[in-house]
PDB file of C-alpha atoms in Angstrom:
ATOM      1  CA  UNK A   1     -15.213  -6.528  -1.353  1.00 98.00           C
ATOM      2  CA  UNK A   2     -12.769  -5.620   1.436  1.00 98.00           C
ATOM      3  CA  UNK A   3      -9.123  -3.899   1.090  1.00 98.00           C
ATOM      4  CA  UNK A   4      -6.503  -4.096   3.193  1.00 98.00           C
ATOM      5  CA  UNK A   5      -3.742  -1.519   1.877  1.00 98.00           C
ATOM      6  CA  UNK A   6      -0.264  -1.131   3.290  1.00 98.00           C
ATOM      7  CA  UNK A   7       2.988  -0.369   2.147  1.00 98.00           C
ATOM      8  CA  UNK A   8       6.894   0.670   3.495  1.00 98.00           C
ATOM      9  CA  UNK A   9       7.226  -2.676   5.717  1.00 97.00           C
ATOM     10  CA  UNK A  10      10.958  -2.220   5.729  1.00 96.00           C
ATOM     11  CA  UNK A  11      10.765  -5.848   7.867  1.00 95.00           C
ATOM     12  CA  UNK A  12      13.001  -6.341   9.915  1.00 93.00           C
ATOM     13  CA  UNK A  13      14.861  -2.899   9.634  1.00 89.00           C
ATOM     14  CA  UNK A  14      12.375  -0.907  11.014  1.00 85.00           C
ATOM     15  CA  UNK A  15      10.048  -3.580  13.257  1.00 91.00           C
ATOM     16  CA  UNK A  16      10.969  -7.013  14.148  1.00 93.00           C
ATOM     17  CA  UNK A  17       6.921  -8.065  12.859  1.00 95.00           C
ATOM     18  CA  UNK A  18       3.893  -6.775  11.431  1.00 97.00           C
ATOM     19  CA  UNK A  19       1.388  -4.530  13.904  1.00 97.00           C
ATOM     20  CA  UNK A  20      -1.133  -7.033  15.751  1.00 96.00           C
ATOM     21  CA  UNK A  21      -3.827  -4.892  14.698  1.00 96.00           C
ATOM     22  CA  UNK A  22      -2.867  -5.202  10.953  1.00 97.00           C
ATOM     23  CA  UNK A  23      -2.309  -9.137  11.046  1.00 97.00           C
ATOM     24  CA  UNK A  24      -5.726  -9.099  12.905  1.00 97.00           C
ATOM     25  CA  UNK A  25      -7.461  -7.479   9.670  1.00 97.00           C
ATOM     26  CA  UNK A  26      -6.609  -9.822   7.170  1.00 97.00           C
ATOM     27  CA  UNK A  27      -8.994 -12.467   7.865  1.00 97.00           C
ATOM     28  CA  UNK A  28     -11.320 -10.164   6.578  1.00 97.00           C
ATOM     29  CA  UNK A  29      -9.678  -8.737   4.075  1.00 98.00           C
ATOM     30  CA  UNK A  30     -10.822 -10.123   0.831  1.00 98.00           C
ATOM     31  CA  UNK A  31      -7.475  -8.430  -1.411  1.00 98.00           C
ATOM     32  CA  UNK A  32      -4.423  -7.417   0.628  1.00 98.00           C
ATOM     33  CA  UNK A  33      -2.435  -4.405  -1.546  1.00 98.00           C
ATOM     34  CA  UNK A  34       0.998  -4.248  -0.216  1.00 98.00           C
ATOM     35  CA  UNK A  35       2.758  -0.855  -2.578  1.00 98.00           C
ATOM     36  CA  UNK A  36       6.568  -2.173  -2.139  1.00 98.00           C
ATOM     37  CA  UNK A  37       9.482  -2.019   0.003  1.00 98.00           C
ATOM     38  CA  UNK A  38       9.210  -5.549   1.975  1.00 98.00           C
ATOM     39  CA  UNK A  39      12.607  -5.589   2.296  1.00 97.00           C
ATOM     40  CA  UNK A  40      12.535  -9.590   3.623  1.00 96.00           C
ATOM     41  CA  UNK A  41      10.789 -12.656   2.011  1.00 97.00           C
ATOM     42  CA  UNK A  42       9.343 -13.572   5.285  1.00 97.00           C
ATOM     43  CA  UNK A  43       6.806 -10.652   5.048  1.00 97.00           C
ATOM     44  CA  UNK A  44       5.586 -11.612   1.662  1.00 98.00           C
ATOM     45  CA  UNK A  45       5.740 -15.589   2.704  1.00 98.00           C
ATOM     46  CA  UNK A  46       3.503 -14.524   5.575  1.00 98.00           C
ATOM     47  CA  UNK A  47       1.192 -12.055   3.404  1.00 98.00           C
ATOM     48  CA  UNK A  48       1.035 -14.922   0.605  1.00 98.00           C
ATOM     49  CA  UNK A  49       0.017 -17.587   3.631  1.00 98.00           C
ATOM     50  CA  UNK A  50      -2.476 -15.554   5.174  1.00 97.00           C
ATOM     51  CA  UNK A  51      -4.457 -13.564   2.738  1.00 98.00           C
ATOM     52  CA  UNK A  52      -7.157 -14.728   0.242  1.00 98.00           C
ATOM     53  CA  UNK A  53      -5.941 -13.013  -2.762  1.00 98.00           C
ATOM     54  CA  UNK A  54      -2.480 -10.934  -2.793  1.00 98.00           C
ATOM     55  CA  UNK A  55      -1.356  -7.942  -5.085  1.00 98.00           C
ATOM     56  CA  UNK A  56       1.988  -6.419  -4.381  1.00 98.00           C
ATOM     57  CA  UNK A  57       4.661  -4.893  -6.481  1.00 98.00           C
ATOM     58  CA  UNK A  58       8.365  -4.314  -4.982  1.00 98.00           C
ATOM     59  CA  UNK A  59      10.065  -0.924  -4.157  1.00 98.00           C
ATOM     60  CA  UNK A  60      13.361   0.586  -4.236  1.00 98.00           C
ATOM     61  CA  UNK A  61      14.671  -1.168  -1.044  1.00 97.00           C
ATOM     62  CA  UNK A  62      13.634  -4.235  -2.131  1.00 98.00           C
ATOM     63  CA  UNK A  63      16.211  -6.836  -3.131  1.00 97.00           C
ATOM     64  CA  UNK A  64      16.722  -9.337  -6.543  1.00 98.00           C
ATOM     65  CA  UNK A  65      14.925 -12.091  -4.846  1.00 98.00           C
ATOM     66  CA  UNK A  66      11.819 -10.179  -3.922  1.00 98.00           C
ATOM     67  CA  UNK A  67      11.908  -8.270  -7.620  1.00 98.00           C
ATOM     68  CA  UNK A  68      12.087 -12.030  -9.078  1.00 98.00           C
ATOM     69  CA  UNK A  69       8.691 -12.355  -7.362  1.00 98.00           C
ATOM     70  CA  UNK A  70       6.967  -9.525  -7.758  1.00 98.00           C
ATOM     71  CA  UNK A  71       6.544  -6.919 -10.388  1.00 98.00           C
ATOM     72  CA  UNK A  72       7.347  -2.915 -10.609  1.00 98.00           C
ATOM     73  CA  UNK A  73       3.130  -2.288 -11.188  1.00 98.00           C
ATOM     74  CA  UNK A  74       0.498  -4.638 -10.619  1.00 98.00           C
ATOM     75  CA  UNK A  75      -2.681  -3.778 -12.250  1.00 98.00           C
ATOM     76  CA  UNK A  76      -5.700  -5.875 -11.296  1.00 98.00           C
ATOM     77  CA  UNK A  77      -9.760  -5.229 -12.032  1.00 98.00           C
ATOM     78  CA  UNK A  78     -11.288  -5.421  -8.762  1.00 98.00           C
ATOM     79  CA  UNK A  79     -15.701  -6.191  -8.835  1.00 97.00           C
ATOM     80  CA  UNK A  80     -15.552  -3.460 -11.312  1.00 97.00           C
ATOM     81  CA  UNK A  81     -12.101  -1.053 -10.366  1.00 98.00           C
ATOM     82  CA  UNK A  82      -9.722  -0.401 -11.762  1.00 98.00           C
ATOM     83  CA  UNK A  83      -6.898  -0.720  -9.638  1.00 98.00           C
ATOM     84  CA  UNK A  84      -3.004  -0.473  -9.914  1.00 98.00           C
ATOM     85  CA  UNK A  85      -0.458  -0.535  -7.775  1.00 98.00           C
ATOM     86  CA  UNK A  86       3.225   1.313  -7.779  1.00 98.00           C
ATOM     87  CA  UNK A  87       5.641   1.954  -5.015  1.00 98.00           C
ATOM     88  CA  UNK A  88       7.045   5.369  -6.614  1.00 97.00           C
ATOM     89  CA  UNK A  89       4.955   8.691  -8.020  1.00 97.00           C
ATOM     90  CA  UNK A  90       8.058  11.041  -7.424  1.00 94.00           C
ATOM     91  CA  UNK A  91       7.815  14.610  -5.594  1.00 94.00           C
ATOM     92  CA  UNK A  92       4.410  15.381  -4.586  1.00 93.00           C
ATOM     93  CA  UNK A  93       4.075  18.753  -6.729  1.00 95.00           C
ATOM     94  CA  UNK A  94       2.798  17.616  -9.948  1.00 94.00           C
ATOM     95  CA  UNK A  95       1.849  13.957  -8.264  1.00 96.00           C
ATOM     96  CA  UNK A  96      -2.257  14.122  -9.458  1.00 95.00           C
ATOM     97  CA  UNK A  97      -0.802  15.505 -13.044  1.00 95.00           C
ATOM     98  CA  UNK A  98       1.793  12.700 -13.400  1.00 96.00           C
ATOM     99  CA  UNK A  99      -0.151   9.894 -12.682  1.00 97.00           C
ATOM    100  CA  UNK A 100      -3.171  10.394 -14.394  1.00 96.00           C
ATOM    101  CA  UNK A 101      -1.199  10.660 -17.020  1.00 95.00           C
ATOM    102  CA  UNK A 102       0.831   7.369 -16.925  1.00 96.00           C
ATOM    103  CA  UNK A 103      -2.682   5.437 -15.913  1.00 97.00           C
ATOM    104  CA  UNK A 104      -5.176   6.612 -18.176  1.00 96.00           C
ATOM    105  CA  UNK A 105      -6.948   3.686 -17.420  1.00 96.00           C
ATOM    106  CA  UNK A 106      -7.049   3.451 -14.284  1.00 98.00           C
ATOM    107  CA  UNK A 107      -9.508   4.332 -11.484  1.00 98.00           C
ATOM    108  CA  UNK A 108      -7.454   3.790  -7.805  1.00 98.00           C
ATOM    109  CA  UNK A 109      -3.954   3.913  -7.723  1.00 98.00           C
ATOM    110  CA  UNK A 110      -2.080   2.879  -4.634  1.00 98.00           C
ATOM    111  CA  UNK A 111       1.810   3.738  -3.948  1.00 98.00           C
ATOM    112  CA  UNK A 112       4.313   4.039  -1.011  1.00 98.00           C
ATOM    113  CA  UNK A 113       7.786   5.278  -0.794  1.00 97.00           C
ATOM    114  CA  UNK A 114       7.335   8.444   1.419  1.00 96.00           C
ATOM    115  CA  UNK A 115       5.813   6.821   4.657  1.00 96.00           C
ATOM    116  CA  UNK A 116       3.421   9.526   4.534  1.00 96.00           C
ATOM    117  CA  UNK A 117      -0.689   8.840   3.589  1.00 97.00           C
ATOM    118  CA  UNK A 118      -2.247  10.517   0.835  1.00 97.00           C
ATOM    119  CA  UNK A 119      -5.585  10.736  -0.396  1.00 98.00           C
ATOM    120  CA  UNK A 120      -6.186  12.591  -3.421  1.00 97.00           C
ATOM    121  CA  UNK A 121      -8.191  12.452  -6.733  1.00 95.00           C
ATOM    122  CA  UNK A 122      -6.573  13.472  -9.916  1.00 92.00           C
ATOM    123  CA  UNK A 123      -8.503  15.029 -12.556  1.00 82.00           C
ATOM    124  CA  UNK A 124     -11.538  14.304 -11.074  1.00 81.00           C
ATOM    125  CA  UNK A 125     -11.221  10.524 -11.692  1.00 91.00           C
ATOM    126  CA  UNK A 126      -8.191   9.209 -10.535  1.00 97.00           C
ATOM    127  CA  UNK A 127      -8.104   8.295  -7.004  1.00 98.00           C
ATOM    128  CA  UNK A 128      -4.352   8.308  -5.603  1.00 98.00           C
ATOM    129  CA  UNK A 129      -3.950   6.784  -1.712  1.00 98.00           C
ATOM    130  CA  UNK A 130      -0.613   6.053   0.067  1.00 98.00           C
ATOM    131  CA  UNK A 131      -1.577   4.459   2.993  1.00 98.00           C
ATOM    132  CA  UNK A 132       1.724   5.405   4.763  1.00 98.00           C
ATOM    133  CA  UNK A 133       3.505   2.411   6.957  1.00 98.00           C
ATOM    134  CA  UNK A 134       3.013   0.368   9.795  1.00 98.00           C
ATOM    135  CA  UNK A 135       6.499  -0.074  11.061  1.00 97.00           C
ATOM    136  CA  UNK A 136       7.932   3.203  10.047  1.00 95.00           C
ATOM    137  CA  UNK A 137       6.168   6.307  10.766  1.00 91.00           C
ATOM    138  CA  UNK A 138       9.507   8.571   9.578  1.00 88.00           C
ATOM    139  CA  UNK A 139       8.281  12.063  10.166  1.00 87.00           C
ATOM    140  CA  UNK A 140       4.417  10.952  10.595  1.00 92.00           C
ATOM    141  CA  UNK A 141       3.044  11.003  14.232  1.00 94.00           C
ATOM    142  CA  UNK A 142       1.590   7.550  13.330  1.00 95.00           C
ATOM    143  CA  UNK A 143       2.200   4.390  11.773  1.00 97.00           C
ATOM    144  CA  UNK A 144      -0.252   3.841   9.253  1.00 98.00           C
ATOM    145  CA  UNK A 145      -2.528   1.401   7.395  1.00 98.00           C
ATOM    146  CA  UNK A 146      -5.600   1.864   5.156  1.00 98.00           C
ATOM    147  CA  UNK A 147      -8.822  -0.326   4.483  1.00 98.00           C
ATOM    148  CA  UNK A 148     -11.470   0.208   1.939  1.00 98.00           C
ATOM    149  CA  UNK A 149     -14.211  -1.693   0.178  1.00 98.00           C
ATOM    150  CA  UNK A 150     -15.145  -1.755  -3.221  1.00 98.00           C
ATOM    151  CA  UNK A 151     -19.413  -1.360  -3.753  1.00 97.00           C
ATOM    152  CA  UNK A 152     -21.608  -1.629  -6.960  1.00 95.00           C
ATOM    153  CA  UNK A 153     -18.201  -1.045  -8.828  1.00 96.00           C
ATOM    154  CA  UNK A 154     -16.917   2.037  -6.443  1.00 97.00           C
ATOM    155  CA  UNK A 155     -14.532   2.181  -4.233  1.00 98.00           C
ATOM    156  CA  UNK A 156     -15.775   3.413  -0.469  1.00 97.00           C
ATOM    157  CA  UNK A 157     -15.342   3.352   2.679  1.00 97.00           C
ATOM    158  CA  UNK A 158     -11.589   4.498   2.885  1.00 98.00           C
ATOM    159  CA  UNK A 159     -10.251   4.626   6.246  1.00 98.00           C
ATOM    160  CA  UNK A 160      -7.266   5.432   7.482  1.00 98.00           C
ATOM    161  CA  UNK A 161      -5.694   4.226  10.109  1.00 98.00           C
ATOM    162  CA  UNK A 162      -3.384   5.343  13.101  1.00 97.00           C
ATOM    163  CA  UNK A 163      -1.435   2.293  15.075  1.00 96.00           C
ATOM    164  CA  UNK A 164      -0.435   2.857  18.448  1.00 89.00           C
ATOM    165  CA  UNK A 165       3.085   3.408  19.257  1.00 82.00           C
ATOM    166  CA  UNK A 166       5.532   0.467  19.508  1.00 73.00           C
ATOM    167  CA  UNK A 167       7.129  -0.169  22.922  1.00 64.00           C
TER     168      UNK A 167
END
């Protein structure tokens, strides 16, 4: 099973569209995890259209009409993962501590909010990835996207990645 993760969108604040190279992924991207702050309906529309199976929650930017159609967490078992999804984990001291301790039973969570791609595993279990934003890099160097797969109940093959710079 293929991932495609992304998060921070802030369309069409920060980008008038989506990155080619991210709309060019989700073909193949058998579950498309978007961690909040669309900002505009036209990005979910378009994410809804084009992606096999959707699982996005909203974020603080995000206004009553995207909140009436999505939730705060999504949590969804994945071939076997345990997966949930959350725009905000608050300050990143105590991040690992915190969330392991709201998702007990969880085995990947993915979130957003900073603009800033983390990989971490809590308590030896949890796995924790941001995978930063495509249309807002903030203090990054990059604009950022993850994929993944999910293998004999596992989840491998994370990969960040880097988009080139908008012109």
């Amino acid at each position: 099973m293929r991932l495609l993760l992304m998060s921070d969108t802030h369309l069409p604040r920060r980008a008038k569209a989506l990155p080619e190279e991210l709309l060019e992924r989700l073909p193949d991207a058998d579950v498309v995890i978007h961690a909040g702050d669309w900002v505009d309906l036209a990005t979910l529309d378009l994410l809804e259209e084009r992606s096999r199976r959707l699982i996005g929650v909203y974020g603080n930017n995000d206004g009553p009409e995207l909140r009436a159609r999505l939730p705060e967490v999504a949590q969804a078992e994945l071939a076997g993962v345990r997966l949930g999804v959350v725009h905000e984990t608050g300050q990143s001291k105590g991040r690992e501590r915190r969330c392991a301790e709201r998702f007990p039973d969880l085995d990947v969570l993915v979130f957003g909010h900073s603009h800033i791609p983390w990989d971490t595993t809590a308590e030896g279990r949890l796995r924790l990835l941001n995978p930063g934003s495509p249309t807002d890099r903030r203090r990054q160097p990059y604009c950022t996207f993850m994929t993944a797969a999910i293998e004999a109940g596992r989840l491998t093959a994370v990969e960040l990645h880097r988009l080139p710079p908008r012109r």
